Amino acid sequence: MHRLESIPVHLVPAFYQHAYDRILYLRPPEETPARALKAIGLYNVITQLLAREDLVSLSTIAREIGMTYQGILRTGRYLETVGLIEISKLSVASPFILAKQRAVRRYHEICRDYQNPLTFEQARHFTARDAPAMWHMAYDTLLNRRGPDDTAAKALKCMGLLNVIARMAATNVVVTKAMLAARLGTAAHTLTSHIEYLQRLDLVAIHEQRSRASNAREYRIEIPEPFVEHANVSLLQLERQLKRPGWEDGARLRRMAADHRRGVMESRAETYVPLAQLKKNGSRQVPNR
């Protein structure tokens, strides 16, 4: 975490991707993919609350989102194990706090001019520069618009899942439930209720298609373009930054991510393509209010 204190604020989105690499690829063998997804969600909630208040603890976060301390502690320890937080005095690197505060200001501007939450169609007409604010809105939606049967733990997991979907789409991968399950190393049926939750909140769209691997019916998961473009730019920035001295560990995690993606693609009879800049959609219009 101490190394992250030195990064400039404009590179925070890139190092969020580094944080997610740490969560996904430094996962201890006794922990599940579900725990990693919850850890991504909790890391963002911690950052969000620290951007609002100076003193935050796991117990206050648990009360804030409707969990018990014991229910959140193991995920907090996971984040500490991979070097992203310190539980004894809960903190994250200060550039992440400053970036979150900027995102929150833009979030309030969007809420003033448009509805909250945005519809899927409205969200896709914003730009990648708005993505940090839109992520904040998505997290707020997941936590505060839960149904009576939706738990805070499920909301945290969906935050992580939404980020993994964006990362996969940012590498020019067609995201399906089967591909997502293969990427996470879990069974596809365990993701069904979470994907449906994201769809119900209009954070993703689902399209039916035929599988190239088996010609069976499968479902493509689409996320608004600003999230994808922002993740793509962030990952490219991260790769450039990790070439600097002192970031060899981060570069190793990026290679692990690329090798894992190659294996998943080949197992699904898909063509592996190295990370590259995505073509931008130049035909977007200002979203309707």
C-alpha angles and dihedrals in degrees: 000000000000091000089057090061089074100057121104116249094244089062095053093101089057092051092047082065089051089052090052090049089055092049095047101037103034092053110143113239092246092058125084131228087249089061090052091052091049089049091057089051094046092048089057093046091051091051091047094053094043088054087059102036134029097217118050130158134184089252093055090047090050090053092045095055099032104257134121121252091244089049092057100034098081092052089048090052089050089058090048091049092055091048102251104114142016111226097197091064103014110227144139128201110295096235087063089056093050092048091049091051090054090048091051091052090053089045090058090049090053091047090052094053101032139027122281116257102030118227117245091254093049092048094054092060096060123088133252089256088066093050097096089056091044090051088053089051091048092052091048090050093050094049102038105034097054121143121237091267096045115099129206088244089058090050091052091049091050090052088056093044092051090053092049090050090052092048092050093047089048089063091056093257121147100233116221129164090253092049091047091050091049090049092052096039095238139112116277094230091061089065098049100091092044094051089048089051091053090048093048090055090049093243094123136022124220123214126185118232142153119269115243089209098056108359087242123136115272138165126245115214116216126193124190113278097242090064091050096045091046092051090048093052091044094051092048090049090049093053090053093048093048090062088072119098115272097033098086091121091055091048089052090054090050090053089050089052092050093047091048092049090049091052093048093048094049092047088056094047090249127136116252114227121186117241111281139158112286122232108254124230104242096184099075120132130204107278119251116258 
